[in-house]
PDB file of C-alpha atoms in Angstrom:
ATOM      1  CA  MET A 267     139.100  87.461  39.756  1.00 39.00           C
ATOM      2  CA  SER A 268     136.875  84.597  40.917  1.00 45.00           C
ATOM      3  CA  ALA A 269     139.114  82.162  39.058  1.00 49.00           C
ATOM      4  CA  LEU A 270     142.032  83.634  41.004  1.00 72.00           C
ATOM      5  CA  ILE A 271     140.367  82.964  44.339  1.00 87.00           C
ATOM      6  CA  SER A 272     141.065  79.385  45.313  1.00 87.00           C
ATOM      7  CA  ASP A 273     138.782  77.171  47.364  1.00 86.00           C
ATOM      8  CA  ASP A 274     141.610  76.884  49.904  1.00 87.00           C
ATOM      9  CA  GLU A 275     141.620  80.660  50.453  1.00 91.00           C
ATOM     10  CA  ILE A 276     137.924  80.745  51.360  1.00 95.00           C
ATOM     11  CA  LYS A 277     137.521  77.387  53.100  1.00 95.00           C
ATOM     12  CA  HIS A 278     137.233  79.009  56.556  1.00 97.00           C
ATOM     13  CA  GLU A 279     134.270  81.216  55.631  1.00 97.00           C
ATOM     14  CA  THR A 280     131.281  80.546  57.862  1.00 97.00           C
ATOM     15  CA  GLU A 281     128.878  83.228  56.659  1.00 97.00           C
ATOM     16  CA  LEU A 282     128.377  85.906  54.041  1.00 98.00           C
ATOM     17  CA  VAL A 283     126.825  89.187  55.128  1.00 98.00           C
ATOM     18  CA  TRP A 284     124.954  91.055  52.398  1.00 98.00           C
ATOM     19  CA  LEU A 285     124.477  94.776  53.031  1.00 98.00           C
ATOM     20  CA  GLU A 286     122.046  95.099  50.110  1.00 96.00           C
ATOM     21  CA  ASP A 287     119.385  92.922  48.555  1.00 95.00           C
ATOM     22  CA  ILE A 288     121.325  90.983  45.920  1.00 95.00           C
ATOM     23  CA  THR A 289     118.280  89.653  44.047  1.00 90.00           C
ATOM     24  CA  ASN A 290     118.283  92.652  41.704  1.00 89.00           C
ATOM     25  CA  LEU A 291     122.049  92.737  41.133  1.00 93.00           C
ATOM     26  CA  ASP A 292     123.262  91.000  37.983  1.00 93.00           C
ATOM     27  CA  TYR A 293     126.800  90.805  39.338  1.00 94.00           C
ATOM     28  CA  VAL A 294     129.045  91.913  42.176  1.00 96.00           C
ATOM     29  CA  ARG A 295     132.810  92.260  42.177  1.00 96.00           C
ATOM     30  CA  GLN A 296     134.681  90.105  44.677  1.00 96.00           C
ATOM     31  CA  SER A 297     138.163  90.410  46.057  1.00 95.00           C
ATOM     32  CA  LEU A 298     140.245  88.974  48.879  1.00 95.00           C
ATOM     33  CA  ASP A 299     141.206  91.822  51.178  1.00 95.00           C
ATOM     34  CA  ARG A 300     143.670  91.764  54.052  1.00 96.00           C
ATOM     35  CA  LEU A 301     141.633  92.675  57.124  1.00 96.00           C
ATOM     36  CA  PRO A 302     142.538  92.931  60.813  1.00 97.00           C
ATOM     37  CA  THR A 303     139.722  90.656  62.059  1.00 96.00           C
ATOM     38  CA  ARG A 304     137.866  87.445  61.166  1.00 97.00           C
ATOM     39  CA  SER A 305     134.444  89.079  61.411  1.00 97.00           C
ATOM     40  CA  GLY A 306     132.657  92.397  61.495  1.00 96.00           C
ATOM     41  CA  LYS A 307     132.061  94.920  58.775  1.00 97.00           C
ATOM     42  CA  PRO A 308     135.391  95.930  57.252  1.00 96.00           C
ATOM     43  CA  ALA A 309     136.386  99.484  56.431  1.00 94.00           C
ATOM     44  CA  TYR A 310     135.800 100.302  52.776  1.00 93.00           C
ATOM     45  CA  PHE A 311     138.154 102.532  50.793  1.00 90.00           C
ATOM     46  CA  ARG A 312     137.220 101.923  47.130  1.00 90.00           C
ATOM     47  CA  ASP A 313     135.053 104.101  44.947  1.00 92.00           C
ATOM     48  CA  GLY A 314     131.500 102.845  44.805  1.00 94.00           C
ATOM     49  CA  ARG A 315     130.017 100.804  47.594  1.00 96.00           C
ATOM     50  CA  MET A 316     130.459  97.615  49.566  1.00 98.00           C
ATOM     51  CA  ILE A 317     127.713  95.060  48.899  1.00 98.00           C
ATOM     52  CA  GLY A 318     128.814  92.361  51.346  1.00 98.00           C
ATOM     53  CA  TYR A 319     131.647  90.560  53.096  1.00 98.00           C
ATOM     54  CA  ALA A 320     132.657  87.175  54.480  1.00 98.00           C
ATOM     55  CA  ILE A 321     132.995  86.132  58.100  1.00 98.00           C
ATOM     56  CA  LEU A 322     135.708  83.615  58.942  1.00 98.00           C
ATOM     57  CA  GLY A 323     135.543  80.813  61.483  1.00 97.00           C
ATOM     58  CA  PRO A 324     137.925  80.386  64.421  1.00 96.00           C
ATOM     59  CA  LYS A 325     140.243  78.021  62.486  1.00 95.00           C
ATOM     60  CA  ALA A 326     141.217  80.792  60.047  1.00 96.00           C
ATOM     61  CA  LYS A 327     144.836  81.745  60.678  1.00 94.00           C
ATOM     62  CA  ALA A 328     146.231  85.247  60.450  1.00 95.00           C
ATOM     63  CA  SER A 329     149.202  85.920  58.198  1.00 94.00           C
ATOM     64  CA  ARG A 330     152.440  85.554  60.150  1.00 94.00           C
ATOM     65  CA  ALA A 331     153.920  88.527  58.320  1.00 95.00           C
ATOM     66  CA  SER A 332     151.073  91.020  58.689  1.00 95.00           C
ATOM     67  CA  GLY A 333     148.730  89.607  61.332  1.00 96.00           C
ATOM     68  CA  THR A 334     145.822  90.121  58.932  1.00 96.00           C
ATOM     69  CA  PHE A 335     143.162  87.757  57.621  1.00 97.00           C
ATOM     70  CA  ARG A 336     142.254  87.341  53.948  1.00 95.00           C
ATOM     71  CA  ARG A 337     138.509  87.853  53.685  1.00 96.00           C
ATOM     72  CA  ARG A 338     136.249  88.298  50.694  1.00 97.00           C
ATOM     73  CA  VAL A 339     134.622  91.639  50.133  1.00 97.00           C
ATOM     74  CA  PHE A 340     131.891  92.163  47.523  1.00 97.00           C
ATOM     75  CA  TRP A 341     131.524  95.594  45.921  1.00 97.00           C
ATOM     76  CA  LEU A 342     130.391  97.654  42.947  1.00 97.00           C
ATOM     77  CA  LEU A 343     131.874 100.720  41.280  1.00 96.00           C
ATOM     78  CA  PRO A 344     129.895 103.791  40.154  1.00 95.00           C
ATOM     79  CA  HIS A 345     130.099 102.742  36.473  1.00 95.00           C
ATOM     80  CA  ASP A 346     128.808  99.183  37.039  1.00 94.00           C
ATOM     81  CA  ARG A 347     125.579  97.975  35.433  1.00 93.00           C
ATOM     82  CA  ASP A 348     123.325  98.522  38.456  1.00 92.00           C
ATOM     83  CA  THR A 349     123.817 102.307  38.240  1.00 92.00           C
ATOM     84  CA  ALA A 350     124.828 102.652  34.567  1.00 92.00           C
ATOM     85  CA  PRO A 351     122.746 100.025  32.697  1.00 89.00           C
ATOM     86  CA  GLU A 352     123.708 101.432  29.270  1.00 89.00           C
ATOM     87  CA  GLY A 353     127.349 101.980  30.221  1.00 90.00           C
ATOM     88  CA  LEU A 354     130.591 100.058  29.919  1.00 90.00           C
ATOM     89  CA  TYR A 355     129.101  96.838  31.324  1.00 90.00           C
ATOM     90  CA  ALA A 356     125.698  96.886  29.585  1.00 87.00           C
ATOM     91  CA  THR A 357     126.868  93.473  28.368  1.00 85.00           C
ATOM     92  CA  GLY A 358     129.773  91.547  29.748  1.00 87.00           C
ATOM     93  CA  ALA A 359     131.077  91.920  33.275  1.00 91.00           C
ATOM     94  CA  PRO A 360     134.381  92.798  34.945  1.00 93.00           C
ATOM     95  CA  ALA A 361     136.915  89.978  35.354  1.00 91.00           C
ATOM     96  CA  GLU A 362     136.374  89.817  39.131  1.00 94.00           C
ATOM     97  CA  ALA A 363     132.571  89.779  38.852  1.00 94.00           C
ATOM     98  CA  VAL A 364     130.295  86.885  39.791  1.00 94.00           C
ATOM     99  CA  ASP A 365     126.542  86.441  39.938  1.00 94.00           C
ATOM    100  CA  PRO A 366     125.833  86.935  43.665  1.00 95.00           C
ATOM    101  CA  ARG A 367     123.159  84.243  43.582  1.00 93.00           C
ATOM    102  CA  THR A 368     125.910  81.664  42.898  1.00 93.00           C
ATOM    103  CA  VAL A 369     128.038  82.655  45.907  1.00 95.00           C
ATOM    104  CA  THR A 370     127.884  80.963  49.289  1.00 96.00           C
ATOM    105  CA  ALA A 371     130.299  80.840  52.211  1.00 96.00           C
ATOM    106  CA  GLY A 372     133.281  78.813  51.049  1.00 95.00           C
ATOM    107  CA  SER A 373     132.155  78.853  47.383  1.00 92.00           C
ATOM    108  CA  ARG A 374     133.723  81.195  44.807  1.00 90.00           C
ATOM    109  CA  GLY A 375     130.608  81.738  42.735  1.00 91.00           C
ATOM    110  CA  ARG A 376     130.578  82.050  38.971  1.00 91.00           C
ATOM    111  CA  LYS A 377     129.489  84.169  36.060  1.00 89.00           C
ATOM    112  CA  THR A 378     126.128  83.417  34.477  1.00 86.00           C
ATOM    113  CA  GLU A 379     124.197  84.607  31.433  1.00 82.00           C
ATOM    114  CA  ARG A 380     122.558  87.117  33.721  1.00 79.00           C
ATOM    115  CA  SER A 381     125.842  88.450  35.095  1.00 84.00           C
ATOM    116  CA  GLU A 382     127.238  88.744  31.570  1.00 84.00           C
ATOM    117  CA  GLY A 383     124.197  90.755  30.435  1.00 77.00           C
ATOM    118  CA  GLY A 384     123.451  88.237  27.743  1.00 69.00           C
ATOM    119  CA  PRO A 385     120.091  87.107  26.489  1.00 63.00           C
ATOM    120  CA  PRO A 386     117.938  85.512  29.149  1.00 59.00           C
ATOM    121  CA  SER A 387     117.925  81.735  29.155  1.00 57.00           C
ATOM    122  CA  ALA A 388     114.754  79.776  28.387  1.00 60.00           C
ATOM    123  CA  ALA A 389     114.290  79.128  32.118  1.00 58.00           C
ATOM    124  CA  MET A 390     114.531  82.856  32.853  1.00 57.00           C
ATOM    125  CA  GLN A 391     112.027  83.619  30.081  1.00 66.00           C
ATOM    126  CA  GLU A 392     109.585  81.041  31.517  1.00 68.00           C
ATOM    127  CA  LEU A 393     109.855  82.727  34.916  1.00 67.00           C
ATOM    128  CA  GLY A 394     109.327  86.160  33.342  1.00 70.00           C
ATOM    129  CA  ILE A 395     112.788  87.419  34.326  1.00 62.00           C
ATOM    130  CA  THR A 396     114.127  90.064  31.975  1.00 61.00           C
ATOM    131  CA  LEU A 397     117.539  91.654  31.757  1.00 53.00           C
ATOM    132  CA  PRO A 398     118.587  95.127  30.714  1.00 47.00           C
ATOM    133  CA  LEU A 399     119.532  94.694  27.050  1.00 38.00           C
TER     134      LEU A 399
END
């Protein structure tokens, strides 16, 4: 879904709040949710758990139709790699997944070798970083 999130839709982000340490997560799912406020921890109604969310600046406008704000929410499902390393996403990643280390406020983030569960790059090998294979 990261390709479906445009830079224009996230240009008013001022901060990302991570609820968990993302250094050990190969990927997180991201979506644009319609939320009643620009900031604060949103309610979470999916299976799995919320990993983080975006805070919007004062220039972000609410939808005229619904009065809600489109904010990014980052999350994982129970069958994702962090809890099921040999499961469905042992390699590859969901369409809406990005490597959380590539995400900043106002930046969509991207998939990486690490998020795809592929072989570690030469740089990762030099640093001693290993992936679940």
